[in-house]
PDB file of C-alpha atoms in Angstrom:
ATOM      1  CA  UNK A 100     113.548  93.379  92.424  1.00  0.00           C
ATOM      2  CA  UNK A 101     110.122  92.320  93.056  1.00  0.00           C
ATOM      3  CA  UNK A 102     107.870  95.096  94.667  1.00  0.00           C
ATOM      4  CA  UNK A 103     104.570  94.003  96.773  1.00  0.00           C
ATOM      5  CA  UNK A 104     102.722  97.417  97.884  1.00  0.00           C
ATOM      6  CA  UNK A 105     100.071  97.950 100.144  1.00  0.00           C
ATOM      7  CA  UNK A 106      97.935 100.487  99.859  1.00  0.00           C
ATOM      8  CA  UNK A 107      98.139 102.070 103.727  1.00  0.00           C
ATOM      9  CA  UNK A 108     100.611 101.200 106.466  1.00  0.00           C
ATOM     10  CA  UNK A 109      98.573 102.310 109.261  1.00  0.00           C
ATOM     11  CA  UNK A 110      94.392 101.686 109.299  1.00  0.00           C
ATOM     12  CA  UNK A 111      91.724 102.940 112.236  1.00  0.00           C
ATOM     13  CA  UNK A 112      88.540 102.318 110.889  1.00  0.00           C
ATOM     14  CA  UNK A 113      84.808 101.487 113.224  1.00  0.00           C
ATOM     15  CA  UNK A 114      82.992  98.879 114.047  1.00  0.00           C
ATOM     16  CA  UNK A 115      80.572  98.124 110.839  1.00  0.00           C
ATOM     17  CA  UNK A 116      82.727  99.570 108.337  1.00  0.00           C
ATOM     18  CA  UNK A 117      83.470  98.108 105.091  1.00  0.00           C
ATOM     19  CA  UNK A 118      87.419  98.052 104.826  1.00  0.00           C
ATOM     20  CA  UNK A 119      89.360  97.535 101.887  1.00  0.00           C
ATOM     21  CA  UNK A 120      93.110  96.433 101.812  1.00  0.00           C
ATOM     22  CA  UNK A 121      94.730  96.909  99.001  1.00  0.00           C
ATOM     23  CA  UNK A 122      97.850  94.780  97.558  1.00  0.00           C
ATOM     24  CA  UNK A 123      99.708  95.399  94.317  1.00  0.00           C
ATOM     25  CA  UNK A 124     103.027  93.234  92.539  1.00  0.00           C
ATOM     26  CA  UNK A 125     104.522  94.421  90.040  1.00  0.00           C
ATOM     27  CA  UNK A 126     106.376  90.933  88.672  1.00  0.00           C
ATOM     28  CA  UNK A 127     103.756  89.198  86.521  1.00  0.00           C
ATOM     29  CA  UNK A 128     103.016  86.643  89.573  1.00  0.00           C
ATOM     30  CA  UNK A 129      99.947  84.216  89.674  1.00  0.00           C
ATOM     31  CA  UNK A 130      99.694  83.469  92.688  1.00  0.00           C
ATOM     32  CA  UNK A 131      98.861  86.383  95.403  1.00  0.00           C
ATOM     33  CA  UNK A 132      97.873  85.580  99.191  1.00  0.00           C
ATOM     34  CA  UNK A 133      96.030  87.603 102.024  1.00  0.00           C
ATOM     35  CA  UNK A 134      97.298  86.334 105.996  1.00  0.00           C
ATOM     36  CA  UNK A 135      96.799  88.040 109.048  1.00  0.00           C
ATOM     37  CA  UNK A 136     100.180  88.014 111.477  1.00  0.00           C
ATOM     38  CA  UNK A 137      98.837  87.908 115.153  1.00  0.00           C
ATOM     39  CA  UNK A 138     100.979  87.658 118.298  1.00  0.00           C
ATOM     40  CA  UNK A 139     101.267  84.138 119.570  1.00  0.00           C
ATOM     41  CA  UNK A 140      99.314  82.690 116.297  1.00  0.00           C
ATOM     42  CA  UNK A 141     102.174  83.427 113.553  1.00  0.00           C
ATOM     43  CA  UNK A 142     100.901  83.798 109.869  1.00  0.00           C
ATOM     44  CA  UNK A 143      97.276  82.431 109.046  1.00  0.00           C
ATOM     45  CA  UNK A 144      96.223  82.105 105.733  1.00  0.00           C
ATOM     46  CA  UNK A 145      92.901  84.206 104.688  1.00  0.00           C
ATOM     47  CA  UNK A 146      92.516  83.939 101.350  1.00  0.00           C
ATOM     48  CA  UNK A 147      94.824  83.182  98.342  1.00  0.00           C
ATOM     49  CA  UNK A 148      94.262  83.557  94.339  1.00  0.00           C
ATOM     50  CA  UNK A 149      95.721  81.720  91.579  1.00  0.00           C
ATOM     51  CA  UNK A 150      94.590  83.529  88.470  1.00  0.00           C
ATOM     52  CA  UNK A 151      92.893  86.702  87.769  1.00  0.00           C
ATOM     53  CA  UNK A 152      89.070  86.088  88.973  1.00  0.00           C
ATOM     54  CA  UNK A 153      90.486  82.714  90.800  1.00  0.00           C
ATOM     55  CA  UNK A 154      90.144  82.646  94.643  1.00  0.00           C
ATOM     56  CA  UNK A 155      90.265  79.964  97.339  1.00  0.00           C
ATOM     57  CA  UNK A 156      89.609  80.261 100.753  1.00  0.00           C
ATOM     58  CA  UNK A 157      92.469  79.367 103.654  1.00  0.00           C
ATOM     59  CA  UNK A 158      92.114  78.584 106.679  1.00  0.00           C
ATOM     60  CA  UNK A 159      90.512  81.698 108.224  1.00  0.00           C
ATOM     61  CA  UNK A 160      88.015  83.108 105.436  1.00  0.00           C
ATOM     62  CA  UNK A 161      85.116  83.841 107.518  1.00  0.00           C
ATOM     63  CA  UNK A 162      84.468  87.799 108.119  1.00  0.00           C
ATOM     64  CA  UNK A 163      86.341  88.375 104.918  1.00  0.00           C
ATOM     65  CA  UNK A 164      86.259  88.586 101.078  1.00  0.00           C
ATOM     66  CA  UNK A 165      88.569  89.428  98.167  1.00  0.00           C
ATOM     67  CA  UNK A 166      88.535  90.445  94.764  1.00  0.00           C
ATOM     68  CA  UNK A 167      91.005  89.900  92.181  1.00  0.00           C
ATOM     69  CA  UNK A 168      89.642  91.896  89.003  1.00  0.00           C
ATOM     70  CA  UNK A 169      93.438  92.240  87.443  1.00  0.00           C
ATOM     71  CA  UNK A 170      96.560  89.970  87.658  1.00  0.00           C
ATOM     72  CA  UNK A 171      98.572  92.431  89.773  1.00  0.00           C
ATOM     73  CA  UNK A 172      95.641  93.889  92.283  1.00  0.00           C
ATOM     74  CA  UNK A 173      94.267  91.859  95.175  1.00  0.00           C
ATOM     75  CA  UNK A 174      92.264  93.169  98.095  1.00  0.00           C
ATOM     76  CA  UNK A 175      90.809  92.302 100.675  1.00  0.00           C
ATOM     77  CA  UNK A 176      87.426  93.223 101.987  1.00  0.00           C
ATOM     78  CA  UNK A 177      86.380  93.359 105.595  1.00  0.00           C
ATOM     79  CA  UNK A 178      82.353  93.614 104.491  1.00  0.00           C
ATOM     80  CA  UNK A 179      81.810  94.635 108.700  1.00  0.00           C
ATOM     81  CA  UNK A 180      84.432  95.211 110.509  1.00  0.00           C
ATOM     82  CA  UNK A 181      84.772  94.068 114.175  1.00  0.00           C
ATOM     83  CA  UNK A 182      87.526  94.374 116.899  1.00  0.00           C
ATOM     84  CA  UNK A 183      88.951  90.877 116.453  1.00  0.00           C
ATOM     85  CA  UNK A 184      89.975  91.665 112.880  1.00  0.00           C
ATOM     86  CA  UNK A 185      92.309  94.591 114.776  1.00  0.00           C
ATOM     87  CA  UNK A 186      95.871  92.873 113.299  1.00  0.00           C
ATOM     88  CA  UNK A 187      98.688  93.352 111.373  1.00  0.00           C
ATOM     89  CA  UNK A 188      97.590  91.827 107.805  1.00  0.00           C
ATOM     90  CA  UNK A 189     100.078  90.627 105.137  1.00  0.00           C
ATOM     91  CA  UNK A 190     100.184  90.500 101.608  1.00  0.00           C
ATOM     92  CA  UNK A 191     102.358  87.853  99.871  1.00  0.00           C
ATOM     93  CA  UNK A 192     102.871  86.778  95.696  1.00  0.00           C
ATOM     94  CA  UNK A 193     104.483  84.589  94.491  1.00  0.00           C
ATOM     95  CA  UNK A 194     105.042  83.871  90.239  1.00  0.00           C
ATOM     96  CA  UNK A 195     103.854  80.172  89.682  1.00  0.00           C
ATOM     97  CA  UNK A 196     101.767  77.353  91.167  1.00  0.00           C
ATOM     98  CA  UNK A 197     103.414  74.612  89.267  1.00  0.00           C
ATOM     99  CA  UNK A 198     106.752  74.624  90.624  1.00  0.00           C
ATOM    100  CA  UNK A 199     108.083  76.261  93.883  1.00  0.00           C
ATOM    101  CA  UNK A 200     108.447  79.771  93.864  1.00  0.00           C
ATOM    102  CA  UNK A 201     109.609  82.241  96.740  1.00  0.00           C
ATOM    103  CA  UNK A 202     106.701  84.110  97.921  1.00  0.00           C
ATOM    104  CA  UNK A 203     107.344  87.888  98.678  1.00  0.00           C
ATOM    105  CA  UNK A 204     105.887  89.930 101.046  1.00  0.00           C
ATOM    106  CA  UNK A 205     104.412  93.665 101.645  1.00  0.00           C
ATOM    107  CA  UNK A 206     105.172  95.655 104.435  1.00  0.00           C
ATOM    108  CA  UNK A 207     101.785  94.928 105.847  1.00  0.00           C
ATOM    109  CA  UNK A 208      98.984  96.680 107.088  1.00  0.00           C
ATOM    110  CA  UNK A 209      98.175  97.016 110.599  1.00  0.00           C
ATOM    111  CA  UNK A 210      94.108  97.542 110.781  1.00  0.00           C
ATOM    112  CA  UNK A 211      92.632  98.438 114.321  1.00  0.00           C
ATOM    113  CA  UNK A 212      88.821  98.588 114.633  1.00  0.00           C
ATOM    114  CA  UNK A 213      87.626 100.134 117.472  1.00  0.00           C
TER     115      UNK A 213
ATOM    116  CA  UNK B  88      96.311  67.252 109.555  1.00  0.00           C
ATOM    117  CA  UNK B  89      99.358  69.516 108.289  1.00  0.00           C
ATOM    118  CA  UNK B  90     100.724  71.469 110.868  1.00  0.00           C
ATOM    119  CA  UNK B  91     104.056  73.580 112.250  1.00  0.00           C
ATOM    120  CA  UNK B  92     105.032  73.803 115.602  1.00  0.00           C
ATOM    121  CA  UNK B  93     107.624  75.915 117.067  1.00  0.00           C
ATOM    122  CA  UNK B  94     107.678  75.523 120.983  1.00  0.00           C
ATOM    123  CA  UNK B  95     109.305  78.549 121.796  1.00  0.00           C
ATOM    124  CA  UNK B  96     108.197  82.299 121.593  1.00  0.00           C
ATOM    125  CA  UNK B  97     111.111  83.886 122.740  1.00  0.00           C
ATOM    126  CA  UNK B  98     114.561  82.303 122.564  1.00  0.00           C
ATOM    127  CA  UNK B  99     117.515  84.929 124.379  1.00  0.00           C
ATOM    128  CA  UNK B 100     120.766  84.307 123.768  1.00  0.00           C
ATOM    129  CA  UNK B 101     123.854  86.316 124.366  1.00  0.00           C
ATOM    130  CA  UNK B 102     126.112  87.516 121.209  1.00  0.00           C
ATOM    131  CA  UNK B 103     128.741  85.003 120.070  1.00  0.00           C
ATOM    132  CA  UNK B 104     126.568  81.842 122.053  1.00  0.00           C
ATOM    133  CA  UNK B 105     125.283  78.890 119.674  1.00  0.00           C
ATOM    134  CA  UNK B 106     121.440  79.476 118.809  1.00  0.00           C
ATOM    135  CA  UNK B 107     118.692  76.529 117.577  1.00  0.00           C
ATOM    136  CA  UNK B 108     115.390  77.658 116.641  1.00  0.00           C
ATOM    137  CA  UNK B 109     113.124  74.651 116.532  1.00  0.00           C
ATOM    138  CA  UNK B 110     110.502  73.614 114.496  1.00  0.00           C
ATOM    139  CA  UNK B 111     108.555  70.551 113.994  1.00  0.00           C
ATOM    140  CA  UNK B 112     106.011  69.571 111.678  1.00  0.00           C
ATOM    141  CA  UNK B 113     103.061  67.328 110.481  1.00  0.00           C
ATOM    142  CA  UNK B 114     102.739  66.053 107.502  1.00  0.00           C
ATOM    143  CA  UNK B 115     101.696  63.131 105.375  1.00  0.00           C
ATOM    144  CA  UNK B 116     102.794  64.084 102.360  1.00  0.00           C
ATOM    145  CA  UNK B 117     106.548  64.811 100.804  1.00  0.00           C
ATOM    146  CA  UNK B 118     107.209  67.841 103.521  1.00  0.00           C
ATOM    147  CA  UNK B 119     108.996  71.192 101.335  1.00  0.00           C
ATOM    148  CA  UNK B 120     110.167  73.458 104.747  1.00  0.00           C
ATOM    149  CA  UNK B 121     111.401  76.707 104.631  1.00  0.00           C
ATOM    150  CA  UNK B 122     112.552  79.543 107.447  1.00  0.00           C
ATOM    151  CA  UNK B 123     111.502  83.127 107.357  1.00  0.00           C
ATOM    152  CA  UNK B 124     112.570  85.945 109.130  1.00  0.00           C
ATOM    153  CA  UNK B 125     111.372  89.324 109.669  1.00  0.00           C
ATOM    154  CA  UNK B 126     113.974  91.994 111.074  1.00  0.00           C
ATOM    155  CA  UNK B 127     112.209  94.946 112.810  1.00  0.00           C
ATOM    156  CA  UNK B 128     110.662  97.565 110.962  1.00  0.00           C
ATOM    157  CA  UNK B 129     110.794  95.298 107.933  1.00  0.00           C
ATOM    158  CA  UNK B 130     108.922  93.020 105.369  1.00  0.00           C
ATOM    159  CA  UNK B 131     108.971  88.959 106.018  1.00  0.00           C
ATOM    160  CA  UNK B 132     111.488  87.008 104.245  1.00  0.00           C
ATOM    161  CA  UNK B 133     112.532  84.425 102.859  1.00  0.00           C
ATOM    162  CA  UNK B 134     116.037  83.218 104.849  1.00  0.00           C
ATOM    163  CA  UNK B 135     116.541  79.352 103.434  1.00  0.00           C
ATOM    164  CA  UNK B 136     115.109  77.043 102.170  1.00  0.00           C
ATOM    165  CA  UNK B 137     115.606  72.914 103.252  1.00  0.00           C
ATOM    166  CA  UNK B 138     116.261  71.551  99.064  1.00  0.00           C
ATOM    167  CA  UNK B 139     118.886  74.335  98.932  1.00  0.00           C
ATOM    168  CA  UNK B 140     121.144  73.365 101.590  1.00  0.00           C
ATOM    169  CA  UNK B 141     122.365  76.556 101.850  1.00  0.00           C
ATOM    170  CA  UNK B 142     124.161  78.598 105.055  1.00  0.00           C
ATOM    171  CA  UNK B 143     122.462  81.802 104.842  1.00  0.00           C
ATOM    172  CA  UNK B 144     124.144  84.351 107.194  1.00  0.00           C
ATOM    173  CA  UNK B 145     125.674  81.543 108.798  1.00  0.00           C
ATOM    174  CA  UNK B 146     122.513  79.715 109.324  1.00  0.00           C
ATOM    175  CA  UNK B 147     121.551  76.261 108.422  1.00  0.00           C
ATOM    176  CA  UNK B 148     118.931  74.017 108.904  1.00  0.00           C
ATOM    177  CA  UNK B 149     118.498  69.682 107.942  1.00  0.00           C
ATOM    178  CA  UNK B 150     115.426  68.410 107.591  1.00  0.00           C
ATOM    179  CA  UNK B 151     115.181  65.346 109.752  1.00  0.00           C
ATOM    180  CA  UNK B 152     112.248  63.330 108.669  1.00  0.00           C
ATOM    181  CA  UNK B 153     112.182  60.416 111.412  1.00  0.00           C
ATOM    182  CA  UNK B 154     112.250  63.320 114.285  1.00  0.00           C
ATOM    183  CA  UNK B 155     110.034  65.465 111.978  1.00  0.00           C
ATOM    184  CA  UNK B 156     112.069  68.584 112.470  1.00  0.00           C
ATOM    185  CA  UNK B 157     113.822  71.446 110.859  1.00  0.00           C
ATOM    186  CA  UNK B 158     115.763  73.233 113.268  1.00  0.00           C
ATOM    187  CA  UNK B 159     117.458  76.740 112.650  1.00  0.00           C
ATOM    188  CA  UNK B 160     121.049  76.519 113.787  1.00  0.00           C
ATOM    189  CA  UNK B 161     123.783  78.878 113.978  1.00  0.00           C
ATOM    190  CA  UNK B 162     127.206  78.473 115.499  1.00  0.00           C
ATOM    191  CA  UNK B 163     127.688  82.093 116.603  1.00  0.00           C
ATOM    192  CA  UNK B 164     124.800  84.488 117.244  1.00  0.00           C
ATOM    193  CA  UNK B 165     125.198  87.906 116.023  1.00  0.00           C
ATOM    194  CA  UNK B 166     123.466  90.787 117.157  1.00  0.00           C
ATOM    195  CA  UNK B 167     121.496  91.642 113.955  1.00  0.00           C
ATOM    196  CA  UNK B 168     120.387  88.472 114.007  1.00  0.00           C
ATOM    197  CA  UNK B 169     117.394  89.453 116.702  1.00  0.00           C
ATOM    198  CA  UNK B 170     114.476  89.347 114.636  1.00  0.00           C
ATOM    199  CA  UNK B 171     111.210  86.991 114.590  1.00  0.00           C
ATOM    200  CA  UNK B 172     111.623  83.375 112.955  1.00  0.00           C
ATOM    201  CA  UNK B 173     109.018  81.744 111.165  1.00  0.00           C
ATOM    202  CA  UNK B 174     109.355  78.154 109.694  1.00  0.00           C
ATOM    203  CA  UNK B 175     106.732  77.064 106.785  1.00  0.00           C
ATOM    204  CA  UNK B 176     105.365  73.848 105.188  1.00  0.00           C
ATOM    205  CA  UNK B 177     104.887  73.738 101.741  1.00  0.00           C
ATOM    206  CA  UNK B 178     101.880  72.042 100.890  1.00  0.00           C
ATOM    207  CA  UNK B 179     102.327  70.009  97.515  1.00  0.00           C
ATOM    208  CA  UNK B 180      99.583  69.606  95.281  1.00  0.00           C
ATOM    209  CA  UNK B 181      96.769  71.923  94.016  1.00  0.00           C
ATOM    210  CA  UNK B 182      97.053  75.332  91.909  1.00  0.00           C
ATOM    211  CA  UNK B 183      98.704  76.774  94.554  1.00  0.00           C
ATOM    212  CA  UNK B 184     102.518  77.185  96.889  1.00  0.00           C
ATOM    213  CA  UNK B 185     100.867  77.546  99.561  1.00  0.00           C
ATOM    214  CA  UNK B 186     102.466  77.462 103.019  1.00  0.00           C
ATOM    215  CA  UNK B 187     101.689  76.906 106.260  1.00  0.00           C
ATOM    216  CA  UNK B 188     103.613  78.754 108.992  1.00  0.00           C
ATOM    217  CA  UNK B 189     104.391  78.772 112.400  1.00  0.00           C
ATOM    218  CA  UNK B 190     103.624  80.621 115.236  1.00  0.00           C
ATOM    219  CA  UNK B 191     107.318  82.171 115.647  1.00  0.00           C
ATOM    220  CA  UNK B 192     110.014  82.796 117.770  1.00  0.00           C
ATOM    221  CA  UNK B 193     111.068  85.998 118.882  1.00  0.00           C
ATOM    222  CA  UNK B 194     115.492  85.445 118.860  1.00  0.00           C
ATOM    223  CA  UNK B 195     116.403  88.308 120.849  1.00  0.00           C
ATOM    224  CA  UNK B 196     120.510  88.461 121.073  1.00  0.00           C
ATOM    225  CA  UNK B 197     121.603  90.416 123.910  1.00  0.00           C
ATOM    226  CA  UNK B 198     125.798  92.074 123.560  1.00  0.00           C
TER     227      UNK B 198
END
């Protein structure tokens, strides 16, 4: 059974912090993804990585980075956090880029910055 | 520009009445569309898939391509089948399976 941990369910941090998210599969998969689940907006993609040290942005990068150091860690870095980052984020792997593959999600973790 | 569009936030329907999610998408490419669902209190997953053809708890779904759609359909709603429906595009090409999702519905199934 594949297993996609995230480091904290529940997250307050303050305005200017530096946040880190935390993701971890156990499975062997390439491919890991960051999105942030908002109410009205579905799933948007923040950042996704493809290999260890391999990252590509999606389609809402700005305010965030990630880092990708070993094949089964990915996190995600909110360098200064501000209140419209408050959201439920979403970590997602998936084993191979060539073919289709399912991808499986954490529980998520739902950040408020206040 | 790729996109997924699913026009209703909250569909209610009463247990043991027909239920049809819709989605519609935008794509150039050869579309790949998939529905997820995410029961309270629990992770997002994966419910079918449109190459599979599968019923999955007595869901289906056809891809139509000339009406662009991939609608969620089952006969006979259920009560533990109130949850939040996402569909997805599959983007093919690049390094990556990456989707794009839509903005979900909320199926609420009342007794």
């Amino acid at each position: 059974d594949v297993k996609v941990t995230q480091s904290s369910r529940y997250l307050v941090k303050r305005t200017g912090e530096k946040v880190f998210l935390e993701c971890v599969q156990d499975m062997d998969h390439e491919n890991m993804f960051w999105y942030r689940q908002d109410p009205g907006l579905g799933l948007r993609l923040i950042y996704f990585s493809y290999d260890v040290k391999m990252k590509e942005k999606g389609d809402i990068p700005e305010g965030y980075s990630v880092s990708r150091e070993k094949k089964e860690r990915f996190s995600l870095i909110l360098e200064s956090a501000s209140t419209n980052q408050t959201s439920m984020y979403l970590c997602a792997s998936s084993l191979t880029a060539t073919i289709w593959y399912e991808q499986y999600f954490g529980p998520g973790t739902r950040l408020t910055v206040t | 520009a790729q996109r997924v569009t699913q026009p209703e936030k909250l569909l209610s329907v009463f247990k043991g009445a027909p239920v049809e999610l819709k989605c519609n998408y935008s794509y150039s490419g050869s579309p790949e569309l998939f529905w997820y669902v995410q029961y309270s209190r629990q992770r997002l997953q994966l419910l079918l898939r449109h190459i599979s053809r599968e019923s999955i708890k007595g869901f289906t779904a056809d891809l139509n391509k000339g009406e662009t759609s991939f609608h969620l359909k089952k006969p006979f709603a259920q009560e533990e089948d109130s949850a939040m429906y996402y569909c997805a595009l599959r983007l093919d090409g690049g390094a990556t399976n990456k989707l794009i999702f839509g903005t979900g519905t909320l199926l609420a199934v009342q007794p």
